[in-house]
mmCIF file of C-alpha atoms in Angstrom:
data_model
loop_
_atom_site.group_PDB
_atom_site.id
_atom_site.type_symbol
_atom_site.label_atom_id
_atom_site.label_comp_id
_atom_site.label_asym_id
_atom_site.label_seq_id
_atom_site.Cartn_x
_atom_site.Cartn_y
_atom_site.Cartn_z
ATOM 1 C CA MET A 12 93.620 119.246 58.751
ATOM 2 C CA VAL A 13 95.792 116.439 57.406
ATOM 3 C CA VAL A 14 92.986 113.902 57.830
ATOM 4 C CA CYS A 15 90.623 116.218 55.932
ATOM 5 C CA GLY A 16 93.134 116.179 53.049
ATOM 6 C CA VAL A 17 92.542 112.434 52.849
ATOM 7 C CA LEU A 18 88.824 112.205 53.569
ATOM 8 C CA MET A 19 87.513 114.960 51.290
ATOM 9 C CA PRO A 20 89.156 114.030 47.929
ATOM 10 C CA THR A 21 89.319 110.205 48.260
ATOM 11 C CA ILE A 22 86.545 107.625 48.397
ATOM 12 C CA GLY A 23 88.833 105.026 49.990
ATOM 13 C CA GLY A 24 89.334 107.222 53.034
ATOM 14 C CA GLN A 25 85.598 107.869 53.361
ATOM 15 C CA GLU A 26 84.767 104.153 53.168
ATOM 16 C CA SER A 27 87.533 103.134 55.584
ATOM 17 C CA PRO A 28 86.444 101.479 58.870
ATOM 18 C CA GLY A 29 88.712 103.948 60.636
ATOM 19 C CA LEU A 30 86.381 106.900 59.946
ATOM 20 C CA PRO A 31 83.630 105.852 62.423
ATOM 21 C CA LEU A 32 86.326 104.987 64.991
ATOM 22 C CA ALA A 33 87.939 108.410 64.717
ATOM 23 C CA LEU A 34 84.574 110.234 64.717
ATOM 24 C CA LEU A 35 83.373 108.335 67.798
ATOM 25 C CA ALA A 36 86.588 108.856 69.784
ATOM 26 C CA TRP A 37 87.137 112.542 68.967
ATOM 27 C CA THR A 38 83.439 113.454 69.343
ATOM 28 C CA ILE A 39 83.253 112.055 72.880
ATOM 29 C CA THR A 40 86.610 113.662 73.724
ATOM 30 C CA GLU A 41 85.579 117.132 72.533
ATOM 31 C CA ILE A 42 82.167 117.002 74.220
ATOM 32 C CA ILE A 43 83.771 116.233 77.584
ATOM 33 C CA ARG A 44 86.573 118.756 76.994
ATOM 34 C CA TYR A 45 84.452 121.779 76.090
ATOM 35 C CA LEU A 46 81.818 120.969 78.712
ATOM 36 C CA TYR A 47 84.639 120.972 81.266
ATOM 37 C CA TYR A 48 85.885 124.349 79.986
ATOM 38 C CA ALA A 49 82.399 125.884 80.126
ATOM 39 C CA LEU A 50 81.656 124.710 83.672
ATOM 40 C CA ASN A 51 85.151 125.691 84.777
ATOM 41 C CA ILE A 52 84.441 129.298 83.722
ATOM 42 C CA VAL A 53 81.220 129.250 85.757
ATOM 43 C CA GLY A 54 83.165 127.854 88.736
ATOM 44 C CA PHE A 55 81.268 124.588 89.238
ATOM 45 C CA VAL A 56 82.822 121.388 87.848
ATOM 46 C CA PRO A 57 81.355 118.060 89.076
ATOM 47 C CA HIS A 58 83.838 115.414 90.199
ATOM 48 C CA LEU A 59 82.428 112.988 87.616
ATOM 49 C CA LEU A 60 83.278 115.400 84.805
ATOM 50 C CA ILE A 61 86.803 115.898 86.174
ATOM 51 C CA TRP A 62 87.244 112.134 86.262
ATOM 52 C CA LEU A 63 85.973 111.786 82.681
ATOM 53 C CA ARG A 64 88.196 114.637 81.500
ATOM 54 C CA TYR A 65 91.391 113.067 82.839
ATOM 55 C CA THR A 66 90.577 109.372 82.456
ATOM 56 C CA THR A 67 88.661 108.680 79.228
ATOM 57 C CA PHE A 68 91.476 109.984 77.024
ATOM 58 C CA ILE A 69 93.556 106.955 78.063
ATOM 59 C CA ILE A 70 91.154 104.803 75.994
ATOM 60 C CA LEU A 71 89.824 107.311 73.461
ATOM 61 C CA TYR A 72 93.167 108.669 72.210
ATOM 62 C CA PRO A 73 94.495 105.304 70.976
ATOM 63 C CA ILE A 74 91.110 104.598 69.312
ATOM 64 C CA GLY A 75 91.130 107.980 67.562
ATOM 65 C CA VAL A 76 94.726 107.628 66.347
ATOM 66 C CA THR A 77 94.021 104.092 65.080
ATOM 67 C CA GLY A 78 91.018 105.424 63.145
ATOM 68 C CA GLU A 79 93.123 108.174 61.522
ATOM 69 C CA LEU A 80 95.820 105.701 60.505
ATOM 70 C CA LEU A 81 93.197 103.417 58.924
ATOM 71 C CA CYS A 82 91.857 106.381 56.929
ATOM 72 C CA PHE A 83 95.359 107.154 55.637
ATOM 73 C CA TYR A 84 95.906 103.499 54.745
ATOM 74 C CA GLY A 85 92.564 103.247 52.920
ATOM 75 C CA ALA A 86 93.406 106.220 50.695
ATOM 76 C CA GLN A 87 96.877 104.989 49.681
ATOM 77 C CA ASN A 88 95.922 102.972 46.579
ATOM 78 C CA GLU A 89 93.554 105.601 45.201
ATOM 79 C CA VAL A 90 96.155 108.378 45.550
ATOM 80 C CA ALA A 91 98.796 106.200 43.851
ATOM 81 C CA ASN A 92 96.555 105.170 40.910
ATOM 82 C CA THR A 93 95.229 108.657 40.164
ATOM 83 C CA ASP A 94 98.473 110.574 40.874
ATOM 84 C CA MET A 95 96.422 112.948 42.985
ATOM 85 C CA TRP A 96 98.111 116.297 43.678
ATOM 86 C CA THR A 97 101.351 114.956 42.233
ATOM 87 C CA ILE A 98 103.860 117.065 40.292
ATOM 88 C CA GLY A 99 106.125 114.970 38.086
ATOM 89 C CA LEU A 100 109.366 115.676 36.252
ATOM 90 C CA PRO A 101 110.272 117.211 33.877
ATOM 91 C CA ASN A 102 108.612 120.571 34.460
ATOM 92 C CA ALA A 103 109.467 124.281 34.244
ATOM 93 C CA ILE A 104 110.428 124.692 37.891
ATOM 94 C CA ASN A 105 112.360 121.364 38.024
ATOM 95 C CA PHE A 106 110.531 120.249 41.183
ATOM 96 C CA SER A 107 108.621 117.045 41.935
ATOM 97 C CA PHE A 108 106.048 116.272 44.608
ATOM 98 C CA HIS A 109 104.281 112.956 45.367
ATOM 99 C CA TYR A 110 101.250 113.187 47.645
ATOM 100 C CA ARG A 111 101.391 109.453 48.394
ATOM 101 C CA TYR A 112 104.901 109.732 49.847
ATOM 102 C CA LEU A 113 103.692 112.603 52.051
ATOM 103 C CA LEU A 114 100.895 110.401 53.425
ATOM 104 C CA VAL A 115 103.373 107.602 54.134
ATOM 105 C CA PHE A 116 105.680 110.062 55.909
ATOM 106 C CA ILE A 117 102.781 111.354 58.061
ATOM 107 C CA MET A 118 101.815 107.787 58.983
ATOM 108 C CA LEU A 119 105.384 107.079 60.075
ATOM 109 C CA LEU A 120 105.407 110.245 62.204
ATOM 110 C CA TYR A 121 102.557 108.802 64.331
ATOM 111 C CA ILE A 122 104.926 106.146 65.703
ATOM 112 C CA PRO A 123 107.343 108.436 67.635
ATOM 113 C CA LEU A 124 105.019 111.405 68.177
ATOM 114 C CA PHE A 125 101.913 109.754 69.633
ATOM 115 C CA PRO A 126 103.598 108.271 72.770
ATOM 116 C CA GLN A 127 105.270 111.619 73.490
ATOM 117 C CA ILE A 128 102.033 113.593 73.083
ATOM 118 C CA ARG A 129 100.190 111.107 75.286
ATOM 119 C CA ARG A 130 102.950 111.294 77.925
ATOM 120 C CA VAL A 131 102.863 115.104 78.005
ATOM 121 C CA PHE A 132 99.062 115.036 78.327
ATOM 122 C CA LEU A 133 99.292 112.541 81.178
ATOM 123 C CA ILE A 134 101.760 114.786 83.033
ATOM 124 C CA CYS A 135 99.489 117.802 82.539
ATOM 125 C CA CYS A 136 96.507 115.805 83.804
ATOM 126 C CA VAL A 137 98.371 114.725 86.927
ATOM 127 C CA ARG A 138 99.529 118.270 87.655
ATOM 128 C CA THR A 139 96.095 119.813 87.184
ATOM 129 C CA SER A 140 93.947 117.106 88.776
ATOM 130 C CA ILE A 141 96.108 116.305 91.803
ATOM 131 C CA LYS A 142 96.707 119.576 93.630
ATOM 132 C CA MET A 143 99.296 118.370 96.075
ATOM 133 C CA GLY A 144 102.587 119.607 97.450
ATOM 134 C CA ARG A 145 105.515 117.529 98.568
ATOM 135 C CA VAL A 146 105.309 113.941 99.743
ATOM 136 C CA ILE A 147 105.096 114.424 103.512
ATOM 137 C CA ARG A 148 107.041 112.477 106.130
ATOM 138 C CA ALA A 149 104.158 110.145 106.995
ATOM 139 C CA GLN A 150 103.987 108.983 103.365
ATOM 140 C CA ARG A 151 107.740 108.507 103.090
ATOM 141 C CA LYS A 152 107.781 106.324 106.181
ATOM 142 C CA GLY A 153 105.361 103.868 104.602
ATOM 143 C CA ALA A 154 107.740 103.069 101.740
ATOM 144 C CA GLY A 155 110.712 102.447 104.043
ATOM 145 C CA SER A 156 113.970 103.631 102.368
ATOM 146 C CA VAL A 157 115.825 105.591 105.090
ATOM 147 C CA PHE A 158 113.145 104.744 107.668
ATOM 148 C CA LYS A 159 113.844 100.998 107.770
ATOM 149 C CA ALA A 160 114.787 99.371 111.086
ATOM 150 C CA HIS A 161 118.514 99.003 111.789
ATOM 151 C CA THR A 162 118.748 95.216 112.065
ATOM 152 C CA LYS A 163 122.318 94.529 110.912
ATOM 153 C CA ARG A 164 123.815 93.671 114.330
ATOM 154 C CA ARG A 165 120.733 92.224 115.967
ATOM 155 C CA LYS A 166 120.972 88.717 117.350
ATOM 156 C CA GLY A 167 117.674 87.323 116.074
ATOM 157 C CA ALA A 168 114.007 87.037 116.978
ATOM 158 C CA PRO A 169 113.546 85.778 120.567
ATOM 159 C CA LYS A 170 110.709 83.263 120.792
ATOM 160 C CA LEU A 171 109.569 80.341 122.896
ATOM 161 C CA ARG A 172 110.161 76.810 121.633
ATOM 162 C CA SER A 173 107.903 75.442 118.944
ATOM 163 C CA LEU A 174 105.048 73.630 120.664
ATOM 164 C CA ASP A 175 105.731 69.889 120.411
ATOM 165 C CA TYR A 176 104.723 66.599 122.049
ATOM 166 C CA ALA A 177 107.226 66.987 124.898
ATOM 167 C CA GLU A 178 105.769 70.323 126.020
ATOM 168 C CA ARG A 179 102.133 69.276 125.596
ATOM 169 C CA HIS A 180 102.423 66.120 127.698
ATOM 170 C CA GLY A 181 105.490 66.526 129.914
ATOM 171 C CA TYR A 182 108.526 68.769 129.956
ATOM 172 C CA ILE A 183 111.900 69.240 128.301
ATOM 173 C CA LYS A 184 115.082 70.438 129.978
ATOM 174 C CA GLY A 185 117.408 73.154 128.683
ATOM 175 C CA VAL A 186 120.467 74.989 129.932
ATOM 176 C CA VAL A 187 121.245 78.723 129.714
ATOM 177 C CA LYS A 188 124.547 79.022 127.843
ATOM 178 C CA ASP A 189 124.857 82.791 127.662
ATOM 179 C CA ILE A 190 123.038 86.045 128.377
ATOM 180 C CA ILE A 191 123.716 88.626 125.664
ATOM 181 C CA HIS A 192 122.782 92.173 124.695
ATOM 182 C CA ASP A 193 120.622 92.771 121.614
ATOM 183 C CA PRO A 194 121.200 96.199 119.981
ATOM 184 C CA GLY A 195 118.059 98.304 120.001
ATOM 185 C CA ARG A 196 116.393 96.238 122.748
ATOM 186 C CA GLY A 197 116.232 97.134 126.421
ATOM 187 C CA ALA A 198 115.906 93.534 127.638
ATOM 188 C CA PRO A 199 118.797 91.039 127.534
ATOM 189 C CA LEU A 200 118.477 87.773 125.635
ATOM 190 C CA ALA A 201 119.264 84.273 126.836
ATOM 191 C CA MET A 202 120.806 81.617 124.601
ATOM 192 C CA VAL A 203 119.332 78.292 125.749
ATOM 193 C CA ASN A 204 120.386 74.861 124.487
ATOM 194 C CA PHE A 205 117.925 71.946 124.341
ATOM 195 C CA ARG A 206 118.526 68.348 123.275
ATOM 196 C CA ASP A 207 116.509 67.450 120.227
ATOM 197 C CA PRO A 208 113.844 64.926 121.297
ATOM 198 C CA TYR A 209 114.098 62.939 118.041
ATOM 199 C CA LYS A 210 117.669 63.346 116.703
ATOM 200 C CA PHE A 211 121.167 63.336 118.152
ATOM 201 C CA LYS A 212 121.686 67.098 117.995
ATOM 202 C CA THR A 213 121.380 70.276 120.052
ATOM 203 C CA ARG A 214 118.661 72.865 119.449
ATOM 204 C CA LYS A 215 119.659 76.457 120.218
ATOM 205 C CA GLU A 216 116.851 78.807 121.218
ATOM 206 C CA LEU A 217 116.829 82.553 121.923
ATOM 207 C CA PHE A 218 114.640 83.590 124.859
ATOM 208 C CA ILE A 219 113.907 86.956 126.468
ATOM 209 C CA ALA A 220 115.731 86.779 129.799
ATOM 210 C CA PRO A 221 113.695 87.331 132.997
ATOM 211 C CA GLU A 222 115.127 88.853 136.164
ATOM 212 C CA GLY A 223 117.107 86.286 138.148
ATOM 213 C CA MET A 224 118.170 84.114 135.212
ATOM 214 C CA TYR A 225 121.866 83.167 135.128
ATOM 215 C CA THR A 226 124.236 81.211 132.909
ATOM 216 C CA GLY A 227 124.297 77.523 133.687
ATOM 217 C CA GLN A 228 120.695 77.584 134.937
ATOM 218 C CA PHE A 229 118.463 74.683 133.965
ATOM 219 C CA LEU A 230 115.158 75.616 132.357
ATOM 220 C CA TYR A 231 112.129 73.376 132.043
ATOM 221 C CA CYS A 232 109.514 73.899 129.351
ATOM 222 C CA GLY A 233 106.252 71.985 129.373
ATOM 223 C CA LYS A 234 102.969 71.212 131.025
ATOM 224 C CA LYS A 235 104.568 69.454 134.009
ATOM 225 C CA ALA A 236 107.343 71.985 134.684
ATOM 226 C CA ASN A 237 107.697 73.524 138.139
ATOM 227 C CA LEU A 238 106.792 77.106 138.947
ATOM 228 C CA GLN A 239 110.283 78.666 138.928
ATOM 229 C CA ILE A 240 111.870 81.751 137.384
ATOM 230 C CA GLY A 241 112.593 81.128 133.715
ATOM 231 C CA ASN A 242 110.420 78.040 133.270
ATOM 232 C CA VAL A 243 107.879 78.005 130.450
ATOM 233 C CA MET A 244 104.478 76.445 131.113
ATOM 234 C CA PRO A 245 100.794 76.901 130.175
ATOM 235 C CA VAL A 246 99.058 79.688 132.065
ATOM 236 C CA GLY A 247 96.270 77.250 132.976
ATOM 237 C CA THR A 248 98.647 75.327 135.253
ATOM 238 C CA MET A 249 99.834 78.467 137.087
ATOM 239 C CA PRO A 250 98.149 79.623 140.301
ATOM 240 C CA GLU A 251 96.298 82.922 140.362
ATOM 241 C CA GLY A 252 98.559 85.907 140.962
ATOM 242 C CA THR A 253 101.553 84.450 139.106
ATOM 243 C CA ILE A 254 103.820 87.021 137.441
ATOM 244 C CA VAL A 255 104.661 86.005 133.873
ATOM 245 C CA CYS A 256 106.261 87.459 130.732
ATOM 246 C CA ASN A 257 106.598 86.600 127.027
ATOM 247 C CA LEU A 258 102.969 85.486 127.014
ATOM 248 C CA GLU A 259 101.340 83.844 124.005
ATOM 249 C CA GLU A 260 98.361 85.695 122.563
ATOM 250 C CA LYS A 261 97.247 82.711 120.519
ATOM 251 C CA THR A 262 98.174 79.113 121.283
ATOM 252 C CA GLY A 263 101.490 78.243 119.670
ATOM 253 C CA ASP A 264 102.493 81.732 118.498
ATOM 254 C CA ARG A 265 105.684 81.508 120.665
ATOM 255 C CA GLY A 266 105.171 84.701 122.683
ATOM 256 C CA ARG A 267 103.631 88.051 121.833
ATOM 257 C CA LEU A 268 102.717 89.918 125.066
ATOM 258 C CA ALA A 269 104.764 91.459 127.922
ATOM 259 C CA ARG A 270 108.152 91.332 126.203
ATOM 260 C CA ALA A 271 109.651 94.796 126.845
ATOM 261 C CA SER A 272 112.208 95.385 129.617
ATOM 262 C CA GLY A 273 110.616 95.453 133.071
ATOM 263 C CA ASN A 274 107.198 94.378 131.804
ATOM 264 C CA TYR A 275 105.083 91.555 133.131
ATOM 265 C CA ALA A 276 101.564 90.180 133.045
ATOM 266 C CA THR A 277 99.580 88.804 135.966
ATOM 267 C CA VAL A 278 97.370 85.714 135.981
ATOM 268 C CA ILE A 279 94.057 86.805 137.525
ATOM 269 C CA ALA A 280 91.585 83.941 137.273
ATOM 270 C CA HIS A 281 90.906 80.597 135.584
ATOM 271 C CA ASN A 282 87.687 79.196 134.146
ATOM 272 C CA PRO A 283 88.026 75.391 133.927
ATOM 273 C CA ASP A 284 84.697 75.000 132.115
ATOM 274 C CA THR A 285 85.648 77.123 129.107
ATOM 275 C CA LYS A 286 89.435 76.478 129.471
ATOM 276 C CA LYS A 287 90.086 80.210 129.499
ATOM 277 C CA THR A 288 92.378 82.304 131.685
ATOM 278 C CA ARG A 289 92.074 86.003 132.485
ATOM 279 C CA VAL A 290 95.339 87.959 132.602
ATOM 280 C CA LYS A 291 96.234 91.562 133.315
ATOM 281 C CA LEU A 292 98.573 93.058 130.710
ATOM 282 C CA PRO A 293 101.298 95.693 131.334
ATOM 283 C CA SER A 294 98.937 98.398 130.032
ATOM 284 C CA GLY A 295 96.426 97.552 132.748
ATOM 285 C CA ALA A 296 93.975 96.010 130.302
ATOM 286 C CA LYS A 297 92.539 92.610 131.123
ATOM 287 C CA LYS A 298 92.455 89.941 128.468
ATOM 288 C CA VAL A 299 90.932 86.479 128.271
ATOM 289 C CA ILE A 300 93.176 83.941 126.577
ATOM 290 C CA PRO A 301 93.125 80.121 126.197
ATOM 291 C CA SER A 302 94.546 78.286 129.204
ATOM 292 C CA ASN A 303 96.880 76.312 126.918
ATOM 293 C CA ASN A 304 98.818 79.482 126.023
ATOM 294 C CA ARG A 305 102.362 79.351 127.361
ATOM 295 C CA ALA A 306 104.276 82.006 129.271
ATOM 296 C CA MET A 307 107.621 82.346 131.009
ATOM 297 C CA VAL A 308 107.590 82.773 134.779
ATOM 298 C CA GLY A 309 109.075 86.055 136.004
ATOM 299 C CA ILE A 310 109.559 89.706 135.040
ATOM 300 C CA VAL A 311 111.490 90.729 131.956
ATOM 301 C CA ALA A 312 114.996 91.859 132.910
ATOM 302 C CA GLY A 313 116.246 95.397 132.273
ATOM 303 C CA GLY A 314 113.560 97.135 134.296
ATOM 304 C CA GLY A 315 113.933 100.752 135.389
ATOM 305 C CA ARG A 316 115.493 101.707 132.081
ATOM 306 C CA ILE A 317 113.256 104.756 131.645
ATOM 307 C CA ASP A 318 113.847 105.973 135.210
ATOM 308 C CA LYS A 319 117.245 107.398 134.291
ATOM 309 C CA PRO A 320 116.814 110.697 132.399
ATOM 310 C CA ILE A 321 118.462 111.013 128.989
ATOM 311 C CA LEU A 322 119.695 114.541 129.845
ATOM 312 C CA LYS A 323 121.453 115.303 126.566
ATOM 313 C CA ALA A 324 120.812 114.897 122.862
ATOM 314 C CA GLY A 325 123.845 112.686 122.270
ATOM 315 C CA ARG A 326 122.374 109.862 124.338
ATOM 316 C CA ALA A 327 119.079 110.076 122.482
ATOM 317 C CA TYR A 328 121.003 110.016 119.202
ATOM 318 C CA HIS A 329 122.805 106.783 120.071
ATOM 319 C CA LYS A 330 119.650 105.238 121.544
ATOM 320 C CA TYR A 331 117.623 105.648 118.352
ATOM 321 C CA LYS A 332 120.573 104.988 116.042
ATOM 322 C CA ALA A 333 120.416 101.354 117.179
ATOM 323 C CA LYS A 334 116.649 101.206 116.655
ATOM 324 C CA ARG A 335 115.553 103.118 113.545
ATOM 325 C CA ASN A 336 115.541 106.575 111.978
ATOM 326 C CA CYS A 337 112.868 108.201 114.129
ATOM 327 C CA TRP A 338 114.830 110.913 116.009
ATOM 328 C CA PRO A 339 114.834 113.903 116.054
ATOM 329 C CA LYS A 340 111.186 114.379 115.122
ATOM 330 C CA VAL A 341 110.188 117.796 113.785
ATOM 331 C CA ARG A 342 106.695 118.963 114.788
ATOM 332 C CA GLY A 343 104.197 119.519 112.005
ATOM 333 C CA VAL A 344 103.334 123.047 113.183
ATOM 334 C CA ALA A 345 107.012 123.994 112.830
ATOM 335 C CA MET A 346 107.020 123.110 109.118
ATOM 336 C CA ASN A 347 105.964 124.986 106.005
ATOM 337 C CA PRO A 348 102.476 124.456 104.544
ATOM 338 C CA VAL A 349 103.901 122.421 101.656
ATOM 339 C CA GLU A 350 105.556 119.944 104.034
ATOM 340 C CA HIS A 351 102.753 119.204 106.494
ATOM 341 C CA PRO A 352 98.996 119.876 106.850
ATOM 342 C CA HIS A 353 99.670 121.605 110.197
ATOM 343 C CA GLY A 354 102.405 123.871 108.806
ATOM 344 C CA GLY A 355 102.375 127.602 108.106
ATOM 345 C CA GLY A 356 100.770 130.576 109.793
ATOM 346 C CA ASN A 357 102.138 133.501 111.746
ATOM 347 C CA HIS A 358 102.171 131.437 114.932
ATOM 348 C CA GLN A 359 102.791 127.749 115.465
ATOM 349 C CA HIS A 360 99.232 126.476 115.612
ATOM 350 C CA ILE A 361 97.284 123.790 113.786
ATOM 351 C CA GLY A 362 94.473 126.137 112.742
ATOM 352 C CA LYS A 363 91.960 123.346 112.181
ATOM 353 C CA ALA A 364 90.658 120.222 113.863
ATOM 354 C CA SER A 365 93.515 117.779 114.491
ATOM 355 C CA THR A 366 91.210 114.773 113.954
ATOM 356 C CA VAL A 367 91.054 113.132 110.527
ATOM 357 C CA LYS A 368 88.946 110.261 109.250
ATOM 358 C CA ARG A 369 90.309 106.786 108.710
ATOM 359 C CA GLY A 370 89.904 106.841 104.948
ATOM 360 C CA THR A 371 91.456 110.235 104.288
ATOM 361 C CA SER A 372 94.178 110.622 101.669
ATOM 362 C CA ALA A 373 97.766 109.769 102.585
ATOM 363 C CA GLY A 374 99.007 113.354 102.388
ATOM 364 C CA ARG A 375 96.358 114.513 104.876
ATOM 365 C CA LYS A 376 96.450 111.590 107.313
ATOM 366 C CA VAL A 377 98.209 113.218 110.261
ATOM 367 C CA GLY A 378 97.157 114.116 113.784
ATOM 368 C CA LEU A 379 94.468 112.171 115.637
ATOM 369 C CA ILE A 380 93.428 109.474 113.154
ATOM 370 C CA ALA A 381 89.868 108.145 113.606
ATOM 371 C CA ALA A 382 89.789 109.376 117.221
ATOM 372 C CA ARG A 383 86.877 108.025 119.259
ATOM 373 C CA ARG A 384 87.164 110.944 121.672
ATOM 374 C CA THR A 385 89.416 113.938 122.264
ATOM 375 C CA GLY A 386 90.285 116.159 125.194
ATOM 376 C CA ARG A 387 91.447 115.508 128.730
ATOM 377 C CA ILE A 388 90.584 112.285 130.522
ATOM 378 C CA ARG A 389 88.652 113.444 133.569
ATOM 379 C CA GLY A 390 87.867 111.148 136.486
ATOM 380 C CA GLY A 391 90.097 108.266 135.406
ATOM 381 C CA LYS A 392 89.122 104.654 134.922
ATOM 382 C CA THR A 393 87.006 102.693 137.386
ATOM 383 C CA ASP A 394 87.819 99.024 137.907
ATOM 384 C CA ASN A 395 84.949 96.604 138.242
ATOM 385 C CA LYS A 396 84.994 94.867 141.609
ATOM 386 C CA LYS A 397 83.433 91.760 140.128
ATOM 387 C CA GLU A 398 85.896 89.632 138.146
ATOM 388 C CA ASP A 399 84.846 86.925 135.755
#
């Protein structure tokens, strides 16, 4: 209505470049808006129209407001020169009114009001377009916050030595200074000192300790090291059947496989032509890796940890307090519908397929994600007699 009070009586407002801008923006906005209302009454609204309804206003609203402001600005001089709709003093009612000052006041109101109106519309769009309850636990875990790992008192990342000339062509000697406990880890760690091969200094390394390692023991790392507990050497130089731990997945990555307490990998076979070695992992899977990958001889210490039952909740509390905030874990079927996709119902049941696709939305991505198969495993696995 206010814009009509400028456009109808003034030529400057009609000739302003803001008029086509405002007409274009508001015409497109109203077409989309009323088409959405009509189809919403019928009960069939295409997703494209929903997207246009709640997205195009982000661009069209600023264009429309800019066009209106240009129309007001174009009519300023004409209203001032002709004293349009202006009541001057003196007069019988002792009251004055200047239409130009009203237009200036309306233009100034656009500055604080437009961002607020746009913000309110954005909130309404989010509430109507995204029909979603609370942010579920799986989404909260992705951002961290209270679900971050408890790393304050941990001793560091245990790794093999960086691969250097001494290990590639010979060996280097180290001594075990101490065997320590790492909070949140079942396996003990060994602090091993090596002499720097190039400078007069001592290099301190943190290894995962295998069973049988002791303080004061000499370790040898390199291609020409002997096959003894604690030594680090390429898997290609080990005989078939060797038990190893802290195995490199890629050459030089300083140990990635068989690192948990009591775990070990087994060297199965070598292929000298391709310089590959086949190993059996703790899971039972067999993997082919380069023969130059290093591993530590022996089984990771701390085995049998899971044989002792926890028995009471207090022990589980202290166990996971050192690791991360992942205990106790409430089941989804025990929650309300707003808190989990499996929640609600008169009985604790999922009520739908527990499998979800890989690309599903974050608030729905619970259960069996991108499952290749479901159900019981019947018959078990069959091992091939023929090994590569």
